[in-house]
PDB file of C-alpha atoms in Angstrom:
ATOM      1  CA  UNK A   1       0.446  -0.518  -0.259  1.00 41.00           C
ATOM      2  CA  UNK A   2       1.505   3.333  -1.231  1.00 42.00           C
ATOM      3  CA  UNK A   3       1.953   5.881   2.206  1.00 43.00           C
ATOM      4  CA  UNK A   4       0.837   9.663   1.792  1.00 43.00           C
ATOM      5  CA  UNK A   5       0.706  11.970   4.713  1.00 42.00           C
ATOM      6  CA  UNK A   6      -3.081  12.354   4.300  1.00 44.00           C
ATOM      7  CA  UNK A   7      -4.156  11.327   7.623  1.00 43.00           C
ATOM      8  CA  UNK A   8      -6.983   8.944   6.044  1.00 42.00           C
ATOM      9  CA  UNK A   9      -3.411   7.036   4.596  1.00 42.00           C
ATOM     10  CA  UNK A  10      -1.990   7.143   7.742  1.00 44.00           C
ATOM     11  CA  UNK A  11      -3.441   4.506  10.498  1.00 47.00           C
ATOM     12  CA  UNK A  12       0.267   4.349  12.161  1.00 45.00           C
ATOM     13  CA  UNK A  13      -1.857   4.750  15.388  1.00 44.00           C
ATOM     14  CA  UNK A  14      -3.730   1.578  14.835  1.00 45.00           C
ATOM     15  CA  UNK A  15      -0.473  -0.410  14.533  1.00 45.00           C
ATOM     16  CA  UNK A  16      -0.490  -1.363  18.619  1.00 46.00           C
ATOM     17  CA  UNK A  17      -3.593  -3.969  17.392  1.00 45.00           C
ATOM     18  CA  UNK A  18      -1.331  -5.821  14.826  1.00 47.00           C
ATOM     19  CA  UNK A  19       0.750  -7.826  16.881  1.00 49.00           C
ATOM     20  CA  UNK A  20      -1.500  -9.525  19.455  1.00 50.00           C
ATOM     21  CA  UNK A  21      -2.599 -12.470  17.375  1.00 55.00           C
ATOM     22  CA  UNK A  22      -3.759 -15.519  19.848  1.00 62.00           C
ATOM     23  CA  UNK A  23      -3.541 -15.962  23.288  1.00 65.00           C
ATOM     24  CA  UNK A  24      -3.443 -12.002  23.803  1.00 59.00           C
ATOM     25  CA  UNK A  25      -5.616 -11.103  21.463  1.00 64.00           C
ATOM     26  CA  UNK A  26      -8.209 -13.276  22.952  1.00 68.00           C
ATOM     27  CA  UNK A  27      -7.052 -11.814  26.911  1.00 67.00           C
ATOM     28  CA  UNK A  28      -7.142  -8.878  25.398  1.00 67.00           C
ATOM     29  CA  UNK A  29     -11.065  -9.527  23.701  1.00 68.00           C
ATOM     30  CA  UNK A  30     -10.959  -7.365  20.261  1.00 70.00           C
ATOM     31  CA  UNK A  31     -10.004  -8.596  17.325  1.00 68.00           C
ATOM     32  CA  UNK A  32      -6.303  -8.456  16.969  1.00 64.00           C
ATOM     33  CA  UNK A  33      -5.916  -7.059  13.203  1.00 79.00           C
ATOM     34  CA  UNK A  34      -7.262  -4.586  10.636  1.00 85.00           C
ATOM     35  CA  UNK A  35      -7.963  -7.875   8.735  1.00 86.00           C
ATOM     36  CA  UNK A  36      -9.925  -9.138  10.927  1.00 84.00           C
ATOM     37  CA  UNK A  37     -11.457  -6.371  11.698  1.00 85.00           C
ATOM     38  CA  UNK A  38     -12.678  -6.103   8.463  1.00 88.00           C
ATOM     39  CA  UNK A  39     -13.770  -9.260   8.381  1.00 87.00           C
ATOM     40  CA  UNK A  40     -16.111  -8.737  11.597  1.00 84.00           C
ATOM     41  CA  UNK A  41     -17.885  -4.859   9.715  1.00 86.00           C
ATOM     42  CA  UNK A  42     -18.155  -7.506   6.374  1.00 87.00           C
ATOM     43  CA  UNK A  43     -20.232  -9.688   8.286  1.00 88.00           C
ATOM     44  CA  UNK A  44     -22.315  -7.420  10.133  1.00 85.00           C
ATOM     45  CA  UNK A  45     -23.565  -5.049   6.942  1.00 84.00           C
ATOM     46  CA  UNK A  46     -24.247  -8.175   5.206  1.00 86.00           C
ATOM     47  CA  UNK A  47     -27.144  -8.685   7.777  1.00 87.00           C
ATOM     48  CA  UNK A  48     -27.423  -4.771   9.021  1.00 84.00           C
ATOM     49  CA  UNK A  49     -27.539  -1.675   7.714  1.00 86.00           C
ATOM     50  CA  UNK A  50     -23.902   0.192   7.287  1.00 88.00           C
ATOM     51  CA  UNK A  51     -26.125   3.346   9.429  1.00 87.00           C
ATOM     52  CA  UNK A  52     -27.517   1.226  12.435  1.00 88.00           C
ATOM     53  CA  UNK A  53     -23.475  -0.459  12.344  1.00 87.00           C
ATOM     54  CA  UNK A  54     -21.768   3.428  12.441  1.00 87.00           C
ATOM     55  CA  UNK A  55     -24.192   4.240  15.495  1.00 89.00           C
ATOM     56  CA  UNK A  56     -24.144   1.050  16.890  1.00 88.00           C
ATOM     57  CA  UNK A  57     -20.255   1.466  16.823  1.00 88.00           C
ATOM     58  CA  UNK A  58     -20.203   5.605  17.923  1.00 89.00           C
ATOM     59  CA  UNK A  59     -22.060   3.779  20.841  1.00 92.00           C
ATOM     60  CA  UNK A  60     -19.952   1.477  21.881  1.00 89.00           C
ATOM     61  CA  UNK A  61     -17.388   4.363  21.971  1.00 90.00           C
ATOM     62  CA  UNK A  62     -19.287   6.558  23.901  1.00 92.00           C
ATOM     63  CA  UNK A  63     -20.083   3.121  26.016  1.00 93.00           C
ATOM     64  CA  UNK A  64     -15.729   3.204  26.609  1.00 92.00           C
ATOM     65  CA  UNK A  65     -14.941   6.610  27.589  1.00 93.00           C
ATOM     66  CA  UNK A  66     -17.736   6.114  30.221  1.00 95.00           C
ATOM     67  CA  UNK A  67     -16.144   2.886  30.971  1.00 95.00           C
ATOM     68  CA  UNK A  68     -12.561   4.455  30.900  1.00 96.00           C
ATOM     69  CA  UNK A  69     -13.200   8.034  32.972  1.00 96.00           C
ATOM     70  CA  UNK A  70     -15.236   5.517  35.448  1.00 96.00           C
ATOM     71  CA  UNK A  71     -11.680   3.830  35.806  1.00 97.00           C
ATOM     72  CA  UNK A  72     -10.112   6.423  35.546  1.00 96.00           C
ATOM     73  CA  UNK A  73     -11.972   8.149  38.454  1.00 97.00           C
ATOM     74  CA  UNK A  74     -11.253   4.372  40.747  1.00 96.00           C
ATOM     75  CA  UNK A  75      -7.735   4.463  40.134  1.00 97.00           C
ATOM     76  CA  UNK A  76      -7.156   8.283  41.831  1.00 96.00           C
ATOM     77  CA  UNK A  77      -8.789   6.404  44.828  1.00 96.00           C
ATOM     78  CA  UNK A  78      -5.954   3.094  44.450  1.00 95.00           C
ATOM     79  CA  UNK A  79      -3.201   5.804  44.667  1.00 96.00           C
ATOM     80  CA  UNK A  80      -4.217   8.252  46.653  1.00 95.00           C
ATOM     81  CA  UNK A  81      -4.785   5.390  49.068  1.00 94.00           C
ATOM     82  CA  UNK A  82      -1.366   3.270  48.060  1.00 94.00           C
ATOM     83  CA  UNK A  83      -0.178   6.881  49.561  1.00 94.00           C
ATOM     84  CA  UNK A  84      -1.783   6.882  52.525  1.00 92.00           C
ATOM     85  CA  UNK A  85      -0.418   3.691  53.190  1.00 90.00           C
ATOM     86  CA  UNK A  86       2.759   4.220  52.830  1.00 90.00           C
ATOM     87  CA  UNK A  87       3.579   6.923  54.515  1.00 91.00           C
ATOM     88  CA  UNK A  88       0.995   4.665  57.927  1.00 87.00           C
ATOM     89  CA  UNK A  89       4.124   2.558  56.988  1.00 85.00           C
ATOM     90  CA  UNK A  90       3.731  -0.491  54.909  1.00 86.00           C
ATOM     91  CA  UNK A  91       5.759  -2.650  53.144  1.00 89.00           C
ATOM     92  CA  UNK A  92       7.340   0.081  50.870  1.00 91.00           C
ATOM     93  CA  UNK A  93       8.244  -1.920  47.870  1.00 93.00           C
ATOM     94  CA  UNK A  94       4.420  -3.235  47.567  1.00 92.00           C
ATOM     95  CA  UNK A  95       3.061   0.309  48.156  1.00 92.00           C
ATOM     96  CA  UNK A  96       5.794   1.358  45.507  1.00 95.00           C
ATOM     97  CA  UNK A  97       5.681  -0.961  43.076  1.00 95.00           C
ATOM     98  CA  UNK A  98       0.990  -1.192  43.090  1.00 95.00           C
ATOM     99  CA  UNK A  99       1.427   3.616  42.935  1.00 96.00           C
ATOM    100  CA  UNK A 100       3.665   2.894  40.008  1.00 96.00           C
ATOM    101  CA  UNK A 101       1.218   0.508  37.522  1.00 97.00           C
ATOM    102  CA  UNK A 102      -1.525   2.380  39.063  1.00 97.00           C
ATOM    103  CA  UNK A 103      -0.213   5.269  37.187  1.00 97.00           C
ATOM    104  CA  UNK A 104       1.053   3.782  34.057  1.00 97.00           C
ATOM    105  CA  UNK A 105      -2.587   2.344  33.926  1.00 97.00           C
ATOM    106  CA  UNK A 106      -4.178   4.740  34.494  1.00 97.00           C
ATOM    107  CA  UNK A 107      -2.187   7.044  31.461  1.00 96.00           C
ATOM    108  CA  UNK A 108      -3.116   4.247  29.143  1.00 95.00           C
ATOM    109  CA  UNK A 109      -6.908   4.752  30.477  1.00 96.00           C
ATOM    110  CA  UNK A 110      -6.574   8.529  29.415  1.00 95.00           C
ATOM    111  CA  UNK A 111      -5.690   8.048  25.888  1.00 93.00           C
ATOM    112  CA  UNK A 112      -9.213   7.018  25.763  1.00 93.00           C
ATOM    113  CA  UNK A 113     -10.159   9.636  26.790  1.00 92.00           C
ATOM    114  CA  UNK A 114     -10.279  11.888  23.755  1.00 86.00           C
ATOM    115  CA  UNK A 115     -12.340  13.565  21.451  1.00 83.00           C
ATOM    116  CA  UNK A 116     -12.200  11.751  17.791  1.00 82.00           C
ATOM    117  CA  UNK A 117     -14.201  12.808  14.455  1.00 83.00           C
ATOM    118  CA  UNK A 118     -14.049  10.118  11.866  1.00 86.00           C
ATOM    119  CA  UNK A 119     -14.999  11.383   9.042  1.00 85.00           C
ATOM    120  CA  UNK A 120     -15.539  10.630   5.082  1.00 87.00           C
ATOM    121  CA  UNK A 121     -12.763   9.130   3.264  1.00 88.00           C
ATOM    122  CA  UNK A 122     -12.459  12.180   0.256  1.00 89.00           C
ATOM    123  CA  UNK A 123     -10.999   9.375  -2.271  1.00 92.00           C
ATOM    124  CA  UNK A 124     -13.872   6.424  -1.987  1.00 90.00           C
ATOM    125  CA  UNK A 125     -16.239   7.952  -4.652  1.00 89.00           C
ATOM    126  CA  UNK A 126     -19.261   5.022  -3.329  1.00 90.00           C
ATOM    127  CA  UNK A 127     -21.215   6.151  -0.807  1.00 90.00           C
ATOM    128  CA  UNK A 128     -21.884   3.196   0.833  1.00 88.00           C
ATOM    129  CA  UNK A 129     -18.528   1.495   0.457  1.00 90.00           C
ATOM    130  CA  UNK A 130     -17.190   4.753   2.082  1.00 91.00           C
ATOM    131  CA  UNK A 131     -19.674   4.239   5.458  1.00 90.00           C
ATOM    132  CA  UNK A 132     -18.189   1.103   5.437  1.00 90.00           C
ATOM    133  CA  UNK A 133     -15.273   2.415   5.689  1.00 92.00           C
ATOM    134  CA  UNK A 134     -16.308   4.971   8.553  1.00 91.00           C
ATOM    135  CA  UNK A 135     -17.800   1.535   9.938  1.00 91.00           C
ATOM    136  CA  UNK A 136     -14.627  -0.270  10.092  1.00 91.00           C
ATOM    137  CA  UNK A 137     -11.914   2.760  11.137  1.00 91.00           C
ATOM    138  CA  UNK A 138     -14.646   3.531  14.069  1.00 91.00           C
ATOM    139  CA  UNK A 139     -14.083  -0.266  15.184  1.00 89.00           C
ATOM    140  CA  UNK A 140     -10.345  -0.464  14.470  1.00 90.00           C
ATOM    141  CA  UNK A 141     -10.292   2.955  17.312  1.00 91.00           C
ATOM    142  CA  UNK A 142     -12.816   0.558  19.322  1.00 90.00           C
ATOM    143  CA  UNK A 143     -10.845  -2.153  19.382  1.00 88.00           C
ATOM    144  CA  UNK A 144      -7.663  -0.219  20.117  1.00 89.00           C
ATOM    145  CA  UNK A 145      -9.192   1.650  23.315  1.00 91.00           C
ATOM    146  CA  UNK A 146     -10.684  -1.909  24.030  1.00 89.00           C
ATOM    147  CA  UNK A 147      -7.347  -3.286  24.237  1.00 89.00           C
ATOM    148  CA  UNK A 148      -6.056  -0.190  26.255  1.00 92.00           C
ATOM    149  CA  UNK A 149      -8.783   0.076  29.464  1.00 94.00           C
ATOM    150  CA  UNK A 150      -8.234  -3.727  29.189  1.00 91.00           C
ATOM    151  CA  UNK A 151      -4.590  -3.756  29.862  1.00 92.00           C
ATOM    152  CA  UNK A 152      -5.153  -0.676  32.215  1.00 96.00           C
ATOM    153  CA  UNK A 153      -7.953  -3.120  34.182  1.00 95.00           C
ATOM    154  CA  UNK A 154      -5.500  -6.038  34.636  1.00 94.00           C
ATOM    155  CA  UNK A 155      -2.732  -3.752  36.035  1.00 96.00           C
ATOM    156  CA  UNK A 156      -5.141  -1.677  38.199  1.00 97.00           C
ATOM    157  CA  UNK A 157      -6.333  -5.145  39.600  1.00 97.00           C
ATOM    158  CA  UNK A 158      -3.163  -6.565  40.055  1.00 97.00           C
ATOM    159  CA  UNK A 159      -1.761  -3.101  41.906  1.00 96.00           C
ATOM    160  CA  UNK A 160      -4.553  -3.694  44.236  1.00 95.00           C
ATOM    161  CA  UNK A 161      -3.365  -7.229  44.397  1.00 95.00           C
ATOM    162  CA  UNK A 162      -0.113  -5.855  45.792  1.00 94.00           C
ATOM    163  CA  UNK A 163      -1.966  -3.675  48.124  1.00 92.00           C
ATOM    164  CA  UNK A 164      -3.283  -6.874  49.522  1.00 91.00           C
ATOM    165  CA  UNK A 165      -0.397  -8.605  49.674  1.00 91.00           C
ATOM    166  CA  UNK A 166       1.053  -5.739  51.821  1.00 89.00           C
ATOM    167  CA  UNK A 167      -1.771  -6.178  54.092  1.00 86.00           C
ATOM    168  CA  UNK A 168      -1.273  -9.175  54.563  1.00 87.00           C
ATOM    169  CA  UNK A 169       1.493  -8.767  55.623  1.00 85.00           C
ATOM    170  CA  UNK A 170       1.114  -6.195  58.177  1.00 79.00           C
ATOM    171  CA  UNK A 171      -0.888  -9.009  59.771  1.00 74.00           C
ATOM    172  CA  UNK A 172       1.853 -11.575  59.697  1.00 73.00           C
ATOM    173  CA  UNK A 173       3.628  -9.532  61.390  1.00 71.00           C
ATOM    174  CA  UNK A 174       1.308  -8.098  64.484  1.00 64.00           C
TER     175      UNK A 174
END
């Protein structure tokens, strides 16, 4: 495929999806490659109206944004808790690793909060093909956001486990 400086041709923002085939893609919960996403969109478009699909994907993005905001709020609370526990003598390494993981997770989930506009590719003449491409691009963005959300969720859970381990270690010492 010929590279272009056009924002329509530059899909490098979605390349994070490509290296995750197989088990990892199943763990993350989204189709892992652009080809898989295009195949899924093609299946849906055969049985549904493309405009309905566009609405569904737009709602999916809005839902992902809401979930990301809620996770970010929870991460902030856990960072405050871990910081307080650190000042109260909890195991330093566990608290610091937990804060670090929560910070990385928060940065990952913050990428989902950006506003985006996916417009029509001016190079596509056919109206239905242009609408299908918008659905594909929206699906790619939703997949990327799903990956970042799930990674952030797993890191958040791991950090909470570390805080729990710190509590268990304090109980054993007393």
